[in-house]
Amino acid sequence: MEDPNDITKLGYYLNRAFTRLVDDLDCALRKAGIPLNHSQFSILQVLSRNNSDTMSQREIAKRLGKDPAAISRSVIYLEREGFVARYPVNGCKNGVSLTEKAKELQPQIKAVIKEVTSKACIGMSKQQINSGMSFLTNLLKQH
């Protein structure tokens, strides 16, 4: 029988949960007709929560904990699809901002997020959800 308090399995369970949520999000986005994957979606979320109009690709990569080259590839796709615009910053085309098309899509994206999150939390009490959020928030603050 597995010990539910075995902390050595934490990474395994976090990875499995993340993978499942990413798969569910990608599927829900496709089903809703939104031409984004989770990586592209994450960039739009970071930009929509940003206080200024423009962020550098490097700053987006840092906030997401992703490789700058991966962010660059996603930004190129998002720009081609009309979701972001890139602007020169210090002579390089790396300032990124949301377009009106992306801003208009936000309510639909939020509905997809709510759907995926609600499905993931089926059978959990409010206390379990709050404890999970507290745990993840504290984990992120440590890094």
PDB file of C-alpha atoms in Angstrom:
ATOM      1  CA  MET A   1       0.000   0.000   0.000  1.00  0.00           C
ATOM      2  CA  GLU A   2       1.220   3.479  -0.901  1.00  0.00           C
ATOM      3  CA  ASP A   3       2.076   5.921   1.847  1.00  0.00           C
ATOM      4  CA  PRO A   4       0.074   9.107   1.118  1.00  0.00           C
ATOM      5  CA  ASN A   5       2.657  11.118   3.093  1.00  0.00           C
ATOM      6  CA  ASP A   6       5.640   9.988   0.964  1.00  0.00           C
ATOM      7  CA  ILE A   7       7.062  13.378  -0.057  1.00  0.00           C
ATOM      8  CA  THR A   8       9.457  11.737  -2.538  1.00  0.00           C
ATOM      9  CA  LYS A   9       6.564  11.261  -4.967  1.00  0.00           C
ATOM     10  CA  LEU A  10       5.589  14.942  -4.983  1.00  0.00           C
ATOM     11  CA  GLY A  11       7.445  15.736  -8.211  1.00  0.00           C
ATOM     12  CA  TYR A  12       5.873  12.756  -9.941  1.00  0.00           C
ATOM     13  CA  TYR A  13       2.355  13.784  -8.962  1.00  0.00           C
ATOM     14  CA  LEU A  14       2.914  17.446  -9.822  1.00  0.00           C
ATOM     15  CA  ASN A  15       4.212  16.458 -13.258  1.00  0.00           C
ATOM     16  CA  ARG A  16       1.319  14.066 -13.896  1.00  0.00           C
ATOM     17  CA  ALA A  17      -1.248  16.666 -12.794  1.00  0.00           C
ATOM     18  CA  PHE A  18       0.373  19.343 -14.972  1.00  0.00           C
ATOM     19  CA  THR A  19       0.442  17.030 -17.996  1.00  0.00           C
ATOM     20  CA  ARG A  20      -3.213  16.130 -17.514  1.00  0.00           C
ATOM     21  CA  LEU A  21      -4.269  19.766 -17.177  1.00  0.00           C
ATOM     22  CA  VAL A  22      -2.245  20.762 -20.264  1.00  0.00           C
ATOM     23  CA  ASP A  23      -3.853  17.968 -22.296  1.00  0.00           C
ATOM     24  CA  ASP A  24      -7.321  18.946 -21.060  1.00  0.00           C
ATOM     25  CA  LEU A  25      -6.687  22.624 -21.828  1.00  0.00           C
ATOM     26  CA  ASP A  26      -5.369  21.907 -25.328  1.00  0.00           C
ATOM     27  CA  CYS A  27      -8.410  19.724 -26.039  1.00  0.00           C
ATOM     28  CA  ALA A  28     -10.865  22.319 -24.671  1.00  0.00           C
ATOM     29  CA  LEU A  29      -9.237  25.128 -26.678  1.00  0.00           C
ATOM     30  CA  ARG A  30      -9.514  23.061 -29.889  1.00  0.00           C
ATOM     31  CA  LYS A  31     -13.117  22.136 -29.079  1.00  0.00           C
ATOM     32  CA  ALA A  32     -13.945  25.840 -28.580  1.00  0.00           C
ATOM     33  CA  GLY A  33     -12.372  26.696 -31.944  1.00  0.00           C
ATOM     34  CA  ILE A  34      -9.543  28.699 -30.352  1.00  0.00           C
ATOM     35  CA  PRO A  35      -6.375  28.119 -32.419  1.00  0.00           C
ATOM     36  CA  LEU A  36      -3.970  28.045 -29.465  1.00  0.00           C
ATOM     37  CA  ASN A  37      -2.046  25.462 -27.503  1.00  0.00           C
ATOM     38  CA  HIS A  38      -1.258  25.811 -23.809  1.00  0.00           C
ATOM     39  CA  SER A  39       2.096  27.516 -24.442  1.00  0.00           C
ATOM     40  CA  GLN A  40       0.560  30.170 -26.678  1.00  0.00           C
ATOM     41  CA  PHE A  41      -2.345  30.530 -24.268  1.00  0.00           C
ATOM     42  CA  SER A  42       0.128  31.090 -21.396  1.00  0.00           C
ATOM     43  CA  ILE A  43       1.792  33.944 -23.261  1.00  0.00           C
ATOM     44  CA  LEU A  44      -1.572  35.628 -23.855  1.00  0.00           C
ATOM     45  CA  GLN A  45      -2.404  35.215 -20.161  1.00  0.00           C
ATOM     46  CA  VAL A  46       0.875  36.816 -19.061  1.00  0.00           C
ATOM     47  CA  LEU A  47       0.322  39.716 -21.451  1.00  0.00           C
ATOM     48  CA  SER A  48      -3.300  40.202 -20.351  1.00  0.00           C
ATOM     49  CA  ARG A  49      -2.249  40.354 -16.685  1.00  0.00           C
ATOM     50  CA  ASN A  50       0.593  42.775 -17.345  1.00  0.00           C
ATOM     51  CA  ASN A  51       0.177  46.366 -16.141  1.00  0.00           C
ATOM     52  CA  SER A  52       1.946  47.934 -19.101  1.00  0.00           C
ATOM     53  CA  ASP A  53       0.999  47.633 -22.760  1.00  0.00           C
ATOM     54  CA  THR A  54       4.178  45.885 -23.875  1.00  0.00           C
ATOM     55  CA  MET A  55       6.478  43.216 -22.448  1.00  0.00           C
ATOM     56  CA  SER A  56       9.756  41.946 -23.802  1.00  0.00           C
ATOM     57  CA  GLN A  57       9.999  38.335 -24.941  1.00  0.00           C
ATOM     58  CA  ARG A  58      12.735  37.862 -22.336  1.00  0.00           C
ATOM     59  CA  GLU A  59      10.403  39.048 -19.559  1.00  0.00           C
ATOM     60  CA  ILE A  60       7.634  36.723 -20.786  1.00  0.00           C
ATOM     61  CA  ALA A  61      10.102  33.810 -20.766  1.00  0.00           C
ATOM     62  CA  LYS A  62      11.202  34.678 -17.239  1.00  0.00           C
ATOM     63  CA  ARG A  63       7.635  34.933 -15.913  1.00  0.00           C
ATOM     64  CA  LEU A  64       6.696  31.602 -17.467  1.00  0.00           C
ATOM     65  CA  GLY A  65       9.960  29.861 -16.604  1.00  0.00           C
ATOM     66  CA  LYS A  66      10.391  28.938 -20.258  1.00  0.00           C
ATOM     67  CA  ASP A  67      13.252  28.971 -22.716  1.00  0.00           C
ATOM     68  CA  PRO A  68      13.408  32.316 -24.608  1.00  0.00           C
ATOM     69  CA  ALA A  69      13.685  30.449 -27.935  1.00  0.00           C
ATOM     70  CA  ALA A  70      10.425  28.595 -27.215  1.00  0.00           C
ATOM     71  CA  ILE A  71       8.738  31.885 -26.353  1.00  0.00           C
ATOM     72  CA  SER A  72      10.058  33.401 -29.574  1.00  0.00           C
ATOM     73  CA  ARG A  73       8.567  30.554 -31.662  1.00  0.00           C
ATOM     74  CA  SER A  74       5.201  30.936 -29.933  1.00  0.00           C
ATOM     75  CA  VAL A  75       5.239  34.722 -30.344  1.00  0.00           C
ATOM     76  CA  ILE A  76       5.938  34.337 -34.072  1.00  0.00           C
ATOM     77  CA  TYR A  77       2.865  32.075 -34.360  1.00  0.00           C
ATOM     78  CA  LEU A  78       0.744  34.465 -32.265  1.00  0.00           C
ATOM     79  CA  GLU A  79       1.833  37.404 -34.407  1.00  0.00           C
ATOM     80  CA  ARG A  80       1.070  35.521 -37.631  1.00  0.00           C
ATOM     81  CA  GLU A  81      -2.416  34.679 -36.295  1.00  0.00           C
ATOM     82  CA  GLY A  82      -3.020  38.312 -35.297  1.00  0.00           C
ATOM     83  CA  PHE A  83      -3.087  37.808 -31.506  1.00  0.00           C
ATOM     84  CA  VAL A  84       0.018  39.864 -30.695  1.00  0.00           C
ATOM     85  CA  ALA A  85       2.036  42.645 -32.245  1.00  0.00           C
ATOM     86  CA  ARG A  86       5.801  42.980 -31.870  1.00  0.00           C
ATOM     87  CA  TYR A  87       7.523  46.323 -31.530  1.00  0.00           C
ATOM     88  CA  PRO A  88      11.151  47.371 -31.656  1.00  0.00           C
ATOM     89  CA  VAL A  89      12.758  47.791 -28.244  1.00  0.00           C
ATOM     90  CA  ASN A  90      16.418  48.825 -28.169  1.00  0.00           C
ATOM     91  CA  GLY A  91      16.712  48.128 -31.892  1.00  0.00           C
ATOM     92  CA  CYS A  92      15.327  44.567 -31.648  1.00  0.00           C
ATOM     93  CA  LYS A  93      11.797  43.450 -32.502  1.00  0.00           C
ATOM     94  CA  ASN A  94      11.077  41.956 -29.084  1.00  0.00           C
ATOM     95  CA  GLY A  95       8.415  44.123 -27.441  1.00  0.00           C
ATOM     96  CA  VAL A  96       5.130  42.181 -27.455  1.00  0.00           C
ATOM     97  CA  SER A  97       1.582  43.380 -26.831  1.00  0.00           C
ATOM     98  CA  LEU A  98      -1.917  42.002 -27.261  1.00  0.00           C
ATOM     99  CA  THR A  99      -3.956  42.987 -30.289  1.00  0.00           C
ATOM    100  CA  GLU A 100      -7.663  43.799 -30.218  1.00  0.00           C
ATOM    101  CA  LYS A 101      -8.315  40.329 -31.650  1.00  0.00           C
ATOM    102  CA  ALA A 102      -6.667  38.748 -28.584  1.00  0.00           C
ATOM    103  CA  LYS A 103      -8.444  41.107 -26.186  1.00  0.00           C
ATOM    104  CA  GLU A 104     -11.808  40.238 -27.729  1.00  0.00           C
ATOM    105  CA  LEU A 105     -11.016  36.523 -27.301  1.00  0.00           C
ATOM    106  CA  GLN A 106     -10.325  36.847 -23.549  1.00  0.00           C
ATOM    107  CA  PRO A 107     -13.907  36.141 -22.357  1.00  0.00           C
ATOM    108  CA  GLN A 108     -14.017  32.962 -24.456  1.00  0.00           C
ATOM    109  CA  ILE A 109     -10.592  31.907 -23.139  1.00  0.00           C
ATOM    110  CA  LYS A 110     -11.708  32.559 -19.542  1.00  0.00           C
ATOM    111  CA  ALA A 111     -14.748  30.344 -20.116  1.00  0.00           C
ATOM    112  CA  VAL A 112     -12.478  27.526 -21.329  1.00  0.00           C
ATOM    113  CA  ILE A 113     -10.216  27.949 -18.291  1.00  0.00           C
ATOM    114  CA  LYS A 114     -13.216  27.816 -15.974  1.00  0.00           C
ATOM    115  CA  GLU A 115     -14.489  24.666 -17.679  1.00  0.00           C
ATOM    116  CA  VAL A 116     -11.132  22.868 -17.484  1.00  0.00           C
ATOM    117  CA  THR A 117     -10.520  23.940 -13.897  1.00  0.00           C
ATOM    118  CA  SER A 118     -14.016  22.979 -12.782  1.00  0.00           C
ATOM    119  CA  LYS A 119     -13.654  19.512 -14.315  1.00  0.00           C
ATOM    120  CA  ALA A 120     -10.271  19.074 -12.629  1.00  0.00           C
ATOM    121  CA  CYS A 121     -11.788  19.918  -9.240  1.00  0.00           C
ATOM    122  CA  ILE A 122     -14.815  17.621  -9.425  1.00  0.00           C
ATOM    123  CA  GLY A 123     -15.235  15.787  -6.130  1.00  0.00           C
ATOM    124  CA  MET A 124     -13.012  18.181  -4.186  1.00  0.00           C
ATOM    125  CA  SER A 125     -14.241  20.229  -1.274  1.00  0.00           C
ATOM    126  CA  LYS A 126     -13.658  23.979  -1.126  1.00  0.00           C
ATOM    127  CA  GLN A 127     -11.156  23.320   1.659  1.00  0.00           C
ATOM    128  CA  GLN A 128      -9.204  20.865  -0.522  1.00  0.00           C
ATOM    129  CA  ILE A 129      -9.122  23.347  -3.388  1.00  0.00           C
ATOM    130  CA  ASN A 130      -8.001  26.173  -1.093  1.00  0.00           C
ATOM    131  CA  SER A 131      -5.324  23.956   0.468  1.00  0.00           C
ATOM    132  CA  GLY A 132      -4.062  22.991  -2.988  1.00  0.00           C
ATOM    133  CA  MET A 133      -3.933  26.631  -4.083  1.00  0.00           C
ATOM    134  CA  SER A 134      -2.121  27.592  -0.891  1.00  0.00           C
ATOM    135  CA  PHE A 135       0.406  24.791  -1.377  1.00  0.00           C
ATOM    136  CA  LEU A 136       1.118  25.735  -4.998  1.00  0.00           C
ATOM    137  CA  THR A 137       1.323  29.445  -4.190  1.00  0.00           C
ATOM    138  CA  ASN A 138       3.822  28.788  -1.391  1.00  0.00           C
ATOM    139  CA  LEU A 139       5.840  26.488  -3.629  1.00  0.00           C
ATOM    140  CA  LEU A 140       6.088  29.191  -6.303  1.00  0.00           C
ATOM    141  CA  LYS A 141       7.084  31.866  -3.764  1.00  0.00           C
ATOM    142  CA  GLN A 142      10.123  29.791  -2.802  1.00  0.00           C
ATOM    143  CA  HIS A 143      11.636  30.145  -6.279  1.00  0.00           C
TER     144      HIS A 143
END
